[in-house]
Each structure stands twice: as structure tokens, then as C-alpha cells.
mmCIF file of C-alpha atoms in Angstrom:
data_model
loop_
_atom_site.group_PDB
_atom_site.id
_atom_site.type_symbol
_atom_site.label_atom_id
_atom_site.label_comp_id
_atom_site.label_asym_id
_atom_site.label_seq_id
_atom_site.Cartn_x
_atom_site.Cartn_y
_atom_site.Cartn_z
ATOM 1 C CA MET A 1 57.149 -142.352 -7.161
ATOM 2 C CA LEU A 2 59.477 -145.319 -7.052
ATOM 3 C CA ILE A 3 61.785 -143.476 -4.654
ATOM 4 C CA THR A 4 58.968 -142.613 -2.246
ATOM 5 C CA GLN A 5 57.669 -146.181 -2.284
ATOM 6 C CA VAL A 6 61.158 -147.561 -1.607
ATOM 7 C CA MET A 7 61.602 -145.071 1.244
ATOM 8 C CA THR A 8 58.266 -146.208 2.708
ATOM 9 C CA ALA A 9 59.399 -149.828 2.526
ATOM 10 C CA ILE A 10 62.703 -148.964 4.238
ATOM 11 C CA VAL A 11 60.931 -147.141 7.074
ATOM 12 C CA LEU A 12 58.538 -150.080 7.556
ATOM 13 C CA HIS A 13 61.487 -152.465 7.680
ATOM 14 C CA ARG A 14 63.290 -150.314 10.272
ATOM 15 C CA GLN A 15 60.166 -150.033 12.414
ATOM 16 C CA GLY A 16 59.753 -153.792 12.243
ATOM 17 C CA ARG A 17 63.316 -154.336 13.451
ATOM 18 C CA LEU A 18 62.854 -151.838 16.294
ATOM 19 C CA ARG A 19 59.581 -153.455 17.341
ATOM 20 C CA LEU A 20 61.181 -156.895 17.236
ATOM 21 C CA ALA A 21 64.044 -155.665 19.426
ATOM 22 C CA ASP A 22 61.575 -154.092 21.895
ATOM 23 C CA ASP A 23 59.534 -157.295 21.996
ATOM 24 C CA LYS A 24 62.643 -159.354 22.758
ATOM 25 C CA ILE A 25 63.454 -157.048 25.655
ATOM 26 C CA THR A 26 59.936 -157.174 27.092
ATOM 27 C CA GLY A 27 59.329 -160.831 26.206
ATOM 28 C CA PHE A 28 56.318 -160.302 23.921
ATOM 29 C CA SER A 29 56.066 -162.044 20.556
ATOM 30 C CA LYS A 30 52.463 -161.449 19.452
ATOM 31 C CA PRO A 31 52.710 -157.730 18.596
ATOM 32 C CA SER A 32 55.750 -158.247 16.392
ATOM 33 C CA SER A 33 54.063 -161.053 14.453
ATOM 34 C CA ARG A 34 51.024 -158.817 13.833
ATOM 35 C CA HIS A 35 53.351 -156.024 12.753
ATOM 36 C CA HIS A 36 55.155 -158.425 10.422
ATOM 37 C CA VAL A 37 51.897 -159.500 8.757
ATOM 38 C CA ALA A 38 50.729 -155.899 8.405
ATOM 39 C CA LYS A 39 54.113 -154.854 7.002
ATOM 40 C CA LYS A 40 53.988 -157.680 4.473
ATOM 41 C CA ARG A 41 50.510 -156.653 3.296
ATOM 42 C CA VAL A 42 51.518 -152.986 2.976
ATOM 43 C CA LEU A 43 54.655 -153.906 1.025
ATOM 44 C CA GLN A 44 52.614 -156.073 -1.341
ATOM 45 C CA MET A 45 50.169 -153.226 -1.895
ATOM 46 C CA LEU A 46 53.032 -150.774 -2.503
ATOM 47 C CA PHE A 47 54.555 -153.178 -4.997
ATOM 48 C CA ILE A 48 51.256 -153.474 -6.864
ATOM 49 C CA VAL A 49 50.836 -149.683 -6.916
ATOM 50 C CA VAL A 50 54.347 -149.222 -8.335
ATOM 51 C CA VAL A 51 53.875 -151.922 -10.994
ATOM 52 C CA VAL A 52 50.541 -150.432 -12.106
ATOM 53 C CA PHE A 53 52.155 -146.973 -12.191
ATOM 54 C CA ILE A 54 55.006 -148.229 -14.384
ATOM 55 C CA VAL A 55 52.675 -150.141 -16.710
ATOM 56 C CA SER A 56 50.396 -147.106 -17.020
ATOM 57 C CA TRP A 57 52.975 -144.387 -17.564
ATOM 58 C CA ALA A 58 55.987 -146.103 -19.176
ATOM 59 C CA PRO A 59 54.586 -146.516 -22.729
ATOM 60 C CA GLY A 60 53.611 -142.857 -23.104
ATOM 61 C CA GLN A 61 56.825 -141.596 -21.549
ATOM 62 C CA THR A 62 58.895 -143.948 -23.708
ATOM 63 C CA THR A 63 57.271 -142.610 -26.864
ATOM 64 C CA TYR A 64 57.874 -139.050 -25.684
ATOM 65 C CA LEU A 65 61.550 -139.900 -25.115
ATOM 66 C CA ALA A 66 61.716 -141.491 -28.565
ATOM 67 C CA TYR A 67 60.291 -138.291 -30.059
ATOM 68 C CA ASN A 68 62.909 -136.182 -28.232
ATOM 69 C CA LEU A 69 65.638 -138.464 -29.572
ATOM 70 C CA ASN A 70 64.233 -137.954 -33.115
ATOM 71 C CA VAL A 71 63.202 -141.595 -33.420
ATOM 72 C CA LEU A 72 59.488 -140.756 -33.845
ATOM 73 C CA PRO A 73 58.061 -138.019 -36.073
ATOM 74 C CA ALA A 74 55.926 -135.215 -34.618
ATOM 75 C CA SER A 75 52.931 -136.634 -36.493
ATOM 76 C CA PHE A 76 52.920 -139.565 -34.039
ATOM 77 C CA PHE A 77 51.291 -137.272 -31.445
ATOM 78 C CA GLN A 78 48.220 -137.022 -33.697
ATOM 79 C CA SER A 79 47.831 -140.804 -33.981
ATOM 80 C CA PRO A 80 45.177 -142.920 -32.248
ATOM 81 C CA LEU A 81 47.937 -145.031 -30.650
ATOM 82 C CA TYR A 82 49.354 -142.029 -28.827
ATOM 83 C CA ASN A 83 45.855 -141.052 -27.656
ATOM 84 C CA CYS A 84 45.439 -144.573 -26.256
ATOM 85 C CA LEU A 85 48.755 -144.244 -24.421
ATOM 86 C CA ILE A 86 47.577 -140.988 -22.858
ATOM 87 C CA VAL A 87 44.316 -142.612 -21.740
ATOM 88 C CA LEU A 88 46.330 -145.520 -20.296
ATOM 89 C CA ALA A 89 48.412 -143.071 -18.266
ATOM 90 C CA PHE A 90 45.297 -141.343 -16.930
ATOM 91 C CA CYS A 91 43.807 -144.716 -15.984
ATOM 92 C CA ASN A 92 46.490 -144.936 -13.301
ATOM 93 C CA SER A 93 44.530 -142.363 -11.312
ATOM 94 C CA CYS A 94 41.505 -144.652 -11.423
ATOM 95 C CA ALA A 95 43.523 -147.759 -10.565
ATOM 96 C CA ASN A 96 44.799 -146.655 -7.148
ATOM 97 C CA PRO A 97 41.401 -146.541 -5.388
ATOM 98 C CA VAL A 98 40.599 -149.957 -6.871
ATOM 99 C CA ILE A 99 43.909 -151.360 -5.607
ATOM 100 C CA TYR A 100 43.341 -149.915 -2.130
ATOM 101 C CA THR A 101 39.788 -151.263 -2.056
ATOM 102 C CA LEU A 102 40.841 -154.759 -3.067
ATOM 103 C CA ARG A 103 43.890 -154.941 -0.796
ATOM 104 C CA ASN A 104 42.833 -153.072 2.356
ATOM 105 C CA ARG A 105 39.901 -154.125 4.506
ATOM 106 C CA GLU A 106 39.854 -150.872 6.504
ATOM 107 C CA PHE A 107 39.686 -148.846 3.288
ATOM 108 C CA ARG A 108 36.722 -150.962 2.108
ATOM 109 C CA MET A 109 34.899 -150.406 5.385
ATOM 110 C CA ALA A 110 35.528 -146.644 5.285
ATOM 111 C CA LEU A 111 34.308 -146.535 1.689
ATOM 112 C CA LYS A 112 31.129 -148.403 2.628
ATOM 113 C CA ASP A 113 30.529 -146.000 5.505
ATOM 114 C CA LEU A 114 31.027 -143.060 3.179
ATOM 115 C CA PHE A 115 28.372 -144.170 0.699
ATOM 116 C CA LYS A 116 25.699 -145.451 3.064
ATOM 117 C CA ALA A 117 24.356 -144.709 6.497
ATOM 118 C CA THR A 118 25.553 -147.278 9.009
ATOM 119 C CA GLY A 119 22.950 -146.436 11.628
ATOM 120 C CA GLY A 120 23.228 -144.332 14.742
ATOM 121 C CA SER A 121 24.566 -140.853 14.152
ATOM 122 C CA SER A 122 26.693 -141.841 11.161
ATOM 123 C CA VAL A 123 25.317 -140.527 7.893
ATOM 124 C CA GLY A 124 26.326 -141.695 4.416
ATOM 125 C CA ILE A 125 27.094 -139.359 1.575
ATOM 126 C CA PHE A 126 23.896 -140.264 -0.308
ATOM 127 C CA SER A 127 21.635 -140.451 2.729
ATOM 128 C CA ASP A 128 18.466 -138.345 3.074
ATOM 129 C CA LYS A 129 19.280 -137.627 6.702
ATOM 130 C CA THR A 130 21.265 -134.617 7.766
ATOM 131 C CA GLN A 131 23.702 -134.727 10.608
ATOM 132 C CA GLU A 132 23.380 -132.019 13.250
ATOM 133 C CA LYS A 133 26.196 -130.897 15.504
ATOM 134 C CA ASP A 134 26.428 -128.217 18.149
ATOM 135 C CA VAL A 135 29.203 -125.850 17.202
ATOM 136 C CA THR A 136 30.504 -122.967 19.248
ATOM 137 C CA PHE A 137 32.245 -120.302 17.219
ATOM 138 C CA HIS A 138 35.380 -118.634 18.580
ATOM 139 C CA ASP A 139 34.094 -115.061 18.407
ATOM 140 C CA SER A 140 30.542 -115.746 19.530
ATOM 141 C CA THR A 141 28.778 -117.491 22.334
ATOM 142 C CA THR A 142 25.878 -118.389 20.074
ATOM 143 C CA ARG A 143 25.310 -122.043 19.332
ATOM 144 C CA THR A 144 24.122 -122.946 15.852
ATOM 145 C CA LYS A 145 23.037 -126.216 14.309
ATOM 146 C CA VAL A 146 25.239 -127.284 11.393
#
């Protein structure tokens, strides 16, 4: 995970340099400053995701390594502490949506739209309304309401 996050950061940095070079050629400065702010926010979010991942998974993986090096007895895997470490590792899956919600405005808006109807033809996941669309199937000329 750390490698993929670092690769993402490198690609963002390269894109920022290319955009800055293009803006210097064309004489624009606004787009590059917006890109810089967006890049900074994404890098901060990636950093938070990596730190939470390490904090969540490192204790359990360290104890598993200690067991493989014969530092811990096999009975440790029956202890309440080890069960807590496993739960901590699984909590990482719950943490990512929370991180994205807190750090990304677009994600928050999409999540709100998902859970409630926003009016018009948009329908939330828990809405009583059903959305109808005309769909033409490839092998038929019949139109059905979905």
C-alpha cells in the first residue's frame, strides 16, 4: 500500500510540473495554483490513509512476525490482546470512508446524494420513489421501463 501511495504522489508531482510548464508557455497562472492546492489536499489525504493503515495493521503483523521468530508462544493467538489487534486491523476498512468523507467535499456531496433524494430525477438509496428510464435492448426493439 505504501508503494502505491508513493507512486500516486510521484505522478501528481509530475503532472503538477507539466502543468506549471504549460502555464508558463501559455501565460496562465490560475490553473496551476488550483492544481497545486488540489495536489496538496490529495497528498495530505494519502498521508493520512497511509498513517491509519500502518497504525491499524502494524501491531498485529508485528506480533505475527514475533511468533514466526519464536519470540511469542502459540498460545498468544488465543489471548484477548491478539483478538483486539485483529479487530484494530479490520477497523482500517471502516476508517477509509470516514477519512474520505472528512477530507473530500465532493465525496461528502456524493454520499449525501446517495442516501437522500436531491429533487428532480435524482433518487436516493432510501427514497420511496422509483426512477424510471427508457432502455432499448440490443436484441429487441421493445422499450421497457426499468
